[in-house]
PDB file of C-alpha atoms in Angstrom:
ATOM      1  CA  VAL A1209     101.047 119.032 116.487  1.00  0.00           C
ATOM      2  CA  CYS A1210      99.023 117.049 113.434  1.00  0.00           C
ATOM      3  CA  ALA A1211      97.832 114.059 113.658  1.00  0.00           C
ATOM      4  CA  ARG A1212      99.091 113.558 110.174  1.00  0.00           C
ATOM      5  CA  LEU A1213     102.752 113.050 111.117  1.00  0.00           C
ATOM      6  CA  VAL A1214     102.291 110.612 113.514  1.00  0.00           C
ATOM      7  CA  HIS A1215     101.229 107.196 112.183  1.00  0.00           C
ATOM      8  CA  PRO A1216      97.220 106.952 111.889  1.00  0.00           C
ATOM      9  CA  LEU A1217      96.699 103.373 114.343  1.00  0.00           C
ATOM     10  CA  LEU A1218      99.212 105.173 116.446  1.00  0.00           C
ATOM     11  CA  VAL A1219      97.470 107.951 116.264  1.00  0.00           C
ATOM     12  CA  ALA A1220      93.445 107.346 117.976  1.00  0.00           C
ATOM     13  CA  PRO A1221      94.346 105.473 120.718  1.00  0.00           C
ATOM     14  CA  LEU A1222      96.224 107.931 122.280  1.00  0.00           C
ATOM     15  CA  ILE A1223      93.787 110.476 121.939  1.00  0.00           C
ATOM     16  CA  ARG A1224      90.731 107.749 123.303  1.00  0.00           C
ATOM     17  CA  THR A1225      92.905 107.687 126.316  1.00  0.00           C
ATOM     18  CA  ARG A1226      94.389 111.454 126.373  1.00  0.00           C
ATOM     19  CA  ARG A1227      98.302 110.439 126.492  1.00  0.00           C
ATOM     20  CA  CYS A1228      98.928 111.962 123.459  1.00  0.00           C
ATOM     21  CA  ILE A1229      99.455 115.998 122.718  1.00  0.00           C
ATOM     22  CA  LEU A1230      97.544 115.982 120.454  1.00  0.00           C
ATOM     23  CA  THR A1231      94.499 118.021 121.764  1.00  0.00           C
ATOM     24  CA  LYS A1232      92.535 116.733 118.270  1.00  0.00           C
ATOM     25  CA  PRO A1233      93.579 115.011 114.932  1.00  0.00           C
ATOM     26  CA  CYS A1234      93.364 117.520 112.175  1.00  0.00           C
ATOM     27  CA  ARG A1235      91.662 117.141 109.250  1.00  0.00           C
ATOM     28  CA  SER A1236      93.764 115.805 106.613  1.00  0.00           C
ATOM     29  CA  ALA A1237      93.934 113.467 108.982  1.00  0.00           C
ATOM     30  CA  ARG A1238      93.323 110.039 107.576  1.00  0.00           C
ATOM     31  CA  LEU A1239      93.611 105.498 107.829  1.00  0.00           C
ATOM     32  CA  LEU A1240      96.213 104.530 104.798  1.00  0.00           C
ATOM     33  CA  PRO A1241      94.224 102.490 101.901  1.00  0.00           C
ATOM     34  CA  MET A1242      94.726  99.513 103.061  1.00  0.00           C
ATOM     35  CA  LEU A1243      97.260  97.410 100.614  1.00  0.00           C
ATOM     36  CA  THR A1244      96.079  94.893  98.134  1.00  0.00           C
ATOM     37  CA  LEU A1245      97.770  92.131  95.703  1.00  0.00           C
ATOM     38  CA  GLN A1246      95.987  94.360  92.772  1.00  0.00           C
ATOM     39  CA  ALA A1247      97.474  97.478  94.426  1.00  0.00           C
ATOM     40  CA  ILE A1248     100.414  95.775  94.648  1.00  0.00           C
ATOM     41  CA  GLU A1249     100.559  94.357  90.525  1.00  0.00           C
ATOM     42  CA  GLU A1250      99.656  97.953  89.397  1.00  0.00           C
ATOM     43  CA  LYS A1251     102.803  99.527  91.283  1.00  0.00           C
ATOM     44  CA  LEU A1252     105.195  97.060  89.803  1.00  0.00           C
ATOM     45  CA  ARG A1253     103.703  97.106  86.337  1.00  0.00           C
ATOM     46  CA  ALA A1254     104.088 100.924  86.998  1.00  0.00           C
ATOM     47  CA  ARG A1255     108.490  99.881  87.834  1.00  0.00           C
ATOM     48  CA  GLY A1256     108.482  98.482  83.540  1.00  0.00           C
ATOM     49  CA  TRP A1257     107.535  95.285  85.357  1.00  0.00           C
ATOM     50  CA  ASP A1258     105.967  91.703  84.744  1.00  0.00           C
ATOM     51  CA  PRO A1259     103.453  90.170  86.906  1.00  0.00           C
ATOM     52  CA  GLU A1260     101.424  87.832  87.084  1.00  0.00           C
ATOM     53  CA  PRO A1261      99.408  85.408  90.002  1.00  0.00           C
ATOM     54  CA  ALA A1262     101.419  82.956  91.314  1.00  0.00           C
ATOM     55  CA  GLU A1263     100.122  79.559  92.072  1.00  0.00           C
ATOM     56  CA  ALA A1264     100.278  80.453  96.477  1.00  0.00           C
ATOM     57  CA  GLU A1265      97.416  82.552  97.385  1.00  0.00           C
ATOM     58  CA  GLY A1266      98.413  86.619  97.737  1.00  0.00           C
ATOM     59  CA  THR A1267     101.519  86.360  96.096  1.00  0.00           C
ATOM     60  CA  LEU A1268     102.331  87.076  92.842  1.00  0.00           C
ATOM     61  CA  HIS A1269     105.153  85.832  90.484  1.00  0.00           C
ATOM     62  CA  ALA A1270     107.736  88.317  88.187  1.00  0.00           C
ATOM     63  CA  THR A1271     111.255  87.356  86.589  1.00  0.00           C
ATOM     64  CA  HIS A1272     112.983  90.107  86.195  1.00  0.00           C
ATOM     65  CA  PRO A1273     116.337  89.461  83.514  1.00  0.00           C
ATOM     66  CA  THR A1274     119.657  91.407  83.901  1.00  0.00           C
ATOM     67  CA  ALA A1275     122.780  91.154  82.973  1.00  0.00           C
ATOM     68  CA  GLU A1276     123.853  88.034  84.659  1.00  0.00           C
ATOM     69  CA  GLY A1277     120.901  86.122  84.426  1.00  0.00           C
ATOM     70  CA  SER A1278     116.703  86.136  85.781  1.00  0.00           C
ATOM     71  CA  PHE A1279     115.707  86.236  89.072  1.00  0.00           C
ATOM     72  CA  PRO A1280     111.955  84.624  89.951  1.00  0.00           C
ATOM     73  CA  PHE A1281     111.197  87.749  92.423  1.00  0.00           C
ATOM     74  CA  TYR A1282     108.022  86.389  94.332  1.00  0.00           C
ATOM     75  CA  PHE A1283     105.959  88.838  95.943  1.00  0.00           C
ATOM     76  CA  ARG A1284     103.652  87.397  98.283  1.00  0.00           C
ATOM     77  CA  LEU A1285     101.624  89.746 100.562  1.00  0.00           C
ATOM     78  CA  SER A1286     100.086  89.132 103.549  1.00  0.00           C
ATOM     79  CA  GLU A1287      97.551  91.134 106.523  1.00  0.00           C
ATOM     80  CA  ASP A1288     101.096  92.787 107.716  1.00  0.00           C
ATOM     81  CA  TRP A1289     103.998  92.883 106.034  1.00  0.00           C
ATOM     82  CA  LEU A1290     104.466  92.475 101.925  1.00  0.00           C
ATOM     83  CA  ILE A1291     107.611  90.205 101.561  1.00  0.00           C
ATOM     84  CA  LEU A1292     109.920  90.756  97.986  1.00  0.00           C
ATOM     85  CA  SER A1293     111.725  86.825  97.360  1.00  0.00           C
ATOM     86  CA  ILE A1294     114.454  85.739  95.204  1.00  0.00           C
ATOM     87  CA  VAL A1295     112.812  81.891  94.783  1.00  0.00           C
ATOM     88  CA  PRO A1296     116.019  80.546  94.285  1.00  0.00           C
ATOM     89  CA  PHE A1297     118.944  82.792  94.595  1.00  0.00           C
ATOM     90  CA  MET A1298     120.941  79.534  94.742  1.00  0.00           C
ATOM     91  CA  ARG A1299     120.261  76.131  94.317  1.00  0.00           C
ATOM     92  CA  VAL A1300     122.716  73.784  96.905  1.00  0.00           C
ATOM     93  CA  ASP A1301     120.156  71.587  97.020  1.00  0.00           C
ATOM     94  CA  GLY A1302     119.657  71.373 100.840  1.00  0.00           C
ATOM     95  CA  ARG A1303     122.906  71.059 101.397  1.00  0.00           C
ATOM     96  CA  PRO A1304     125.376  74.213 102.196  1.00  0.00           C
ATOM     97  CA  SER A1305     129.025  73.906 102.477  1.00  0.00           C
ATOM     98  CA  LEU A1306     129.922  76.061 106.744  1.00  0.00           C
ATOM     99  CA  GLU A1307     132.047  78.698 104.066  1.00  0.00           C
ATOM    100  CA  LEU A1308     128.753  79.306 102.417  1.00  0.00           C
ATOM    101  CA  SER A1309     127.194  79.926 105.487  1.00  0.00           C
ATOM    102  CA  ARG A1310     129.753  82.095 106.721  1.00  0.00           C
ATOM    103  CA  TRP A1311     129.939  84.344 103.366  1.00  0.00           C
ATOM    104  CA  LEU A1312     125.833  83.823 103.845  1.00  0.00           C
ATOM    105  CA  LEU A1313     125.753  86.203 107.401  1.00  0.00           C
ATOM    106  CA  ARG A1314     128.723  87.788 106.378  1.00  0.00           C
ATOM    107  CA  VAL A1315     126.453  89.204 103.814  1.00  0.00           C
ATOM    108  CA  ASN A1316     123.945  89.844 105.551  1.00  0.00           C
ATOM    109  CA  ARG A1317     125.094  92.321 108.193  1.00  0.00           C
ATOM    110  CA  ASP A1318     126.692  94.731 105.977  1.00  0.00           C
ATOM    111  CA  ARG A1319     123.479  95.345 103.844  1.00  0.00           C
ATOM    112  CA  HIS A1320     119.661  96.263 106.069  1.00  0.00           C
ATOM    113  CA  MET A1321     116.596  96.018 104.064  1.00  0.00           C
ATOM    114  CA  ALA A1322     117.840  92.815 101.811  1.00  0.00           C
ATOM    115  CA  LYS A1323     118.691  89.381 103.739  1.00  0.00           C
ATOM    116  CA  PHE A1324     119.870  86.015 102.435  1.00  0.00           C
ATOM    117  CA  ALA A1325     117.962  82.882 104.133  1.00  0.00           C
ATOM    118  CA  TYR A1326     117.732  79.046 103.195  1.00  0.00           C
ATOM    119  CA  ASP A1327     113.827  77.747 102.110  1.00  0.00           C
ATOM    120  CA  GLU A1328     112.572  74.653 102.961  1.00  0.00           C
ATOM    121  CA  ASP A1329     114.580  73.073 100.547  1.00  0.00           C
ATOM    122  CA  GLY A1330     117.387  73.825 101.768  1.00  0.00           C
ATOM    123  CA  ASP A1331     118.305  76.432  98.361  1.00  0.00           C
ATOM    124  CA  ILE A1332     119.170  80.365  99.298  1.00  0.00           C
ATOM    125  CA  VAL A1333     116.839  83.284  98.501  1.00  0.00           C
ATOM    126  CA  LEU A1334     117.446  86.674  98.880  1.00  0.00           C
ATOM    127  CA  THR A1335     114.554  88.883 100.475  1.00  0.00           C
ATOM    128  CA  ALA A1336     113.114  91.369 101.848  1.00  0.00           C
ATOM    129  CA  GLU A1337     109.949  92.200 104.412  1.00  0.00           C
ATOM    130  CA  LEU A1338     108.001  95.092 104.375  1.00  0.00           C
ATOM    131  CA  PRO A1339     105.561  96.096 107.181  1.00  0.00           C
ATOM    132  CA  THR A1340     102.366  97.374 104.952  1.00  0.00           C
ATOM    133  CA  ALA A1341     101.253  99.643 107.719  1.00  0.00           C
ATOM    134  CA  SER A1342     102.829 102.511 106.499  1.00  0.00           C
ATOM    135  CA  LEU A1343     103.788 101.301 103.135  1.00  0.00           C
ATOM    136  CA  SER A1344     105.124 103.590 100.518  1.00  0.00           C
ATOM    137  CA  ASP A1345     106.155 102.948  96.268  1.00  0.00           C
ATOM    138  CA  GLU A1346     109.773 104.681  97.198  1.00  0.00           C
ATOM    139  CA  GLU A1347     109.934 101.705 100.138  1.00  0.00           C
ATOM    140  CA  ILE A1348     109.027  99.687  98.144  1.00  0.00           C
ATOM    141  CA  GLY A1349     111.143 100.750  94.753  1.00  0.00           C
ATOM    142  CA  LEU A1350     114.116 101.027  97.580  1.00  0.00           C
ATOM    143  CA  ALA A1351     113.521  97.703  97.846  1.00  0.00           C
ATOM    144  CA  LEU A1352     113.114  96.007  94.561  1.00  0.00           C
ATOM    145  CA  ASP A1353     116.780  97.987  94.012  1.00  0.00           C
ATOM    146  CA  GLU A1354     118.511  96.946  96.842  1.00  0.00           C
ATOM    147  CA  LEU A1355     117.274  92.895  95.714  1.00  0.00           C
ATOM    148  CA  LEU A1356     117.807  93.700  91.950  1.00  0.00           C
ATOM    149  CA  THR A1357     121.493  95.223  92.882  1.00  0.00           C
ATOM    150  CA  MET A1358     122.628  92.706  96.245  1.00  0.00           C
ATOM    151  CA  ALA A1359     121.363  89.776  93.379  1.00  0.00           C
ATOM    152  CA  ARG A1360     123.624  90.915  90.659  1.00  0.00           C
ATOM    153  CA  GLU A1361     126.902  91.904  92.444  1.00  0.00           C
ATOM    154  CA  GLN A1362     126.663  88.314  95.126  1.00  0.00           C
ATOM    155  CA  LYS A1363     126.245  86.769  91.795  1.00  0.00           C
ATOM    156  CA  LYS A1364     129.202  87.714  90.153  1.00  0.00           C
ATOM    157  CA  MET A1365     131.052  87.256  92.950  1.00  0.00           C
ATOM    158  CA  LEU A1366     130.346  83.607  92.935  1.00  0.00           C
ATOM    159  CA  ARG A1367     131.196  83.784  89.617  1.00  0.00           C
ATOM    160  CA  GLY A1368     134.544  85.161  90.573  1.00  0.00           C
ATOM    161  CA  ASP A1369     134.100  88.285  87.971  1.00  0.00           C
TER     162      ASP A1369
END
């Protein structure tokens, strides 16, 4: 088995302890480059976005226009996670109704990547959390597409369109 078929961070300890089916790492096995904020910015620009540094360290901001309105996106990079969020998705001033909370839970149940949550102000955010250990451009694209699709669909639904 080639070591490149297994996540690099899992391969090294297994080879050292000999509890691995790998006899040796293959020549093409390498650690994935560390994801940087600059790399995320480049990936977003390649997709037609115009990100800018946000006030918070390690965070980019971009506004994405759609037929349903513009959505304020934030991209926060930590050591292990890339968090993509629409903040706020909907302002409720910390007073969401029970019906709205139930609706959010029902929508979350049917989604795999993007989820609704409440922020510290009590407003609704739409977010996706991606582990950076082996994050690909395709996964970032899928997360962006799901966030945008979900945001457009749910805005229409909330307006009764």
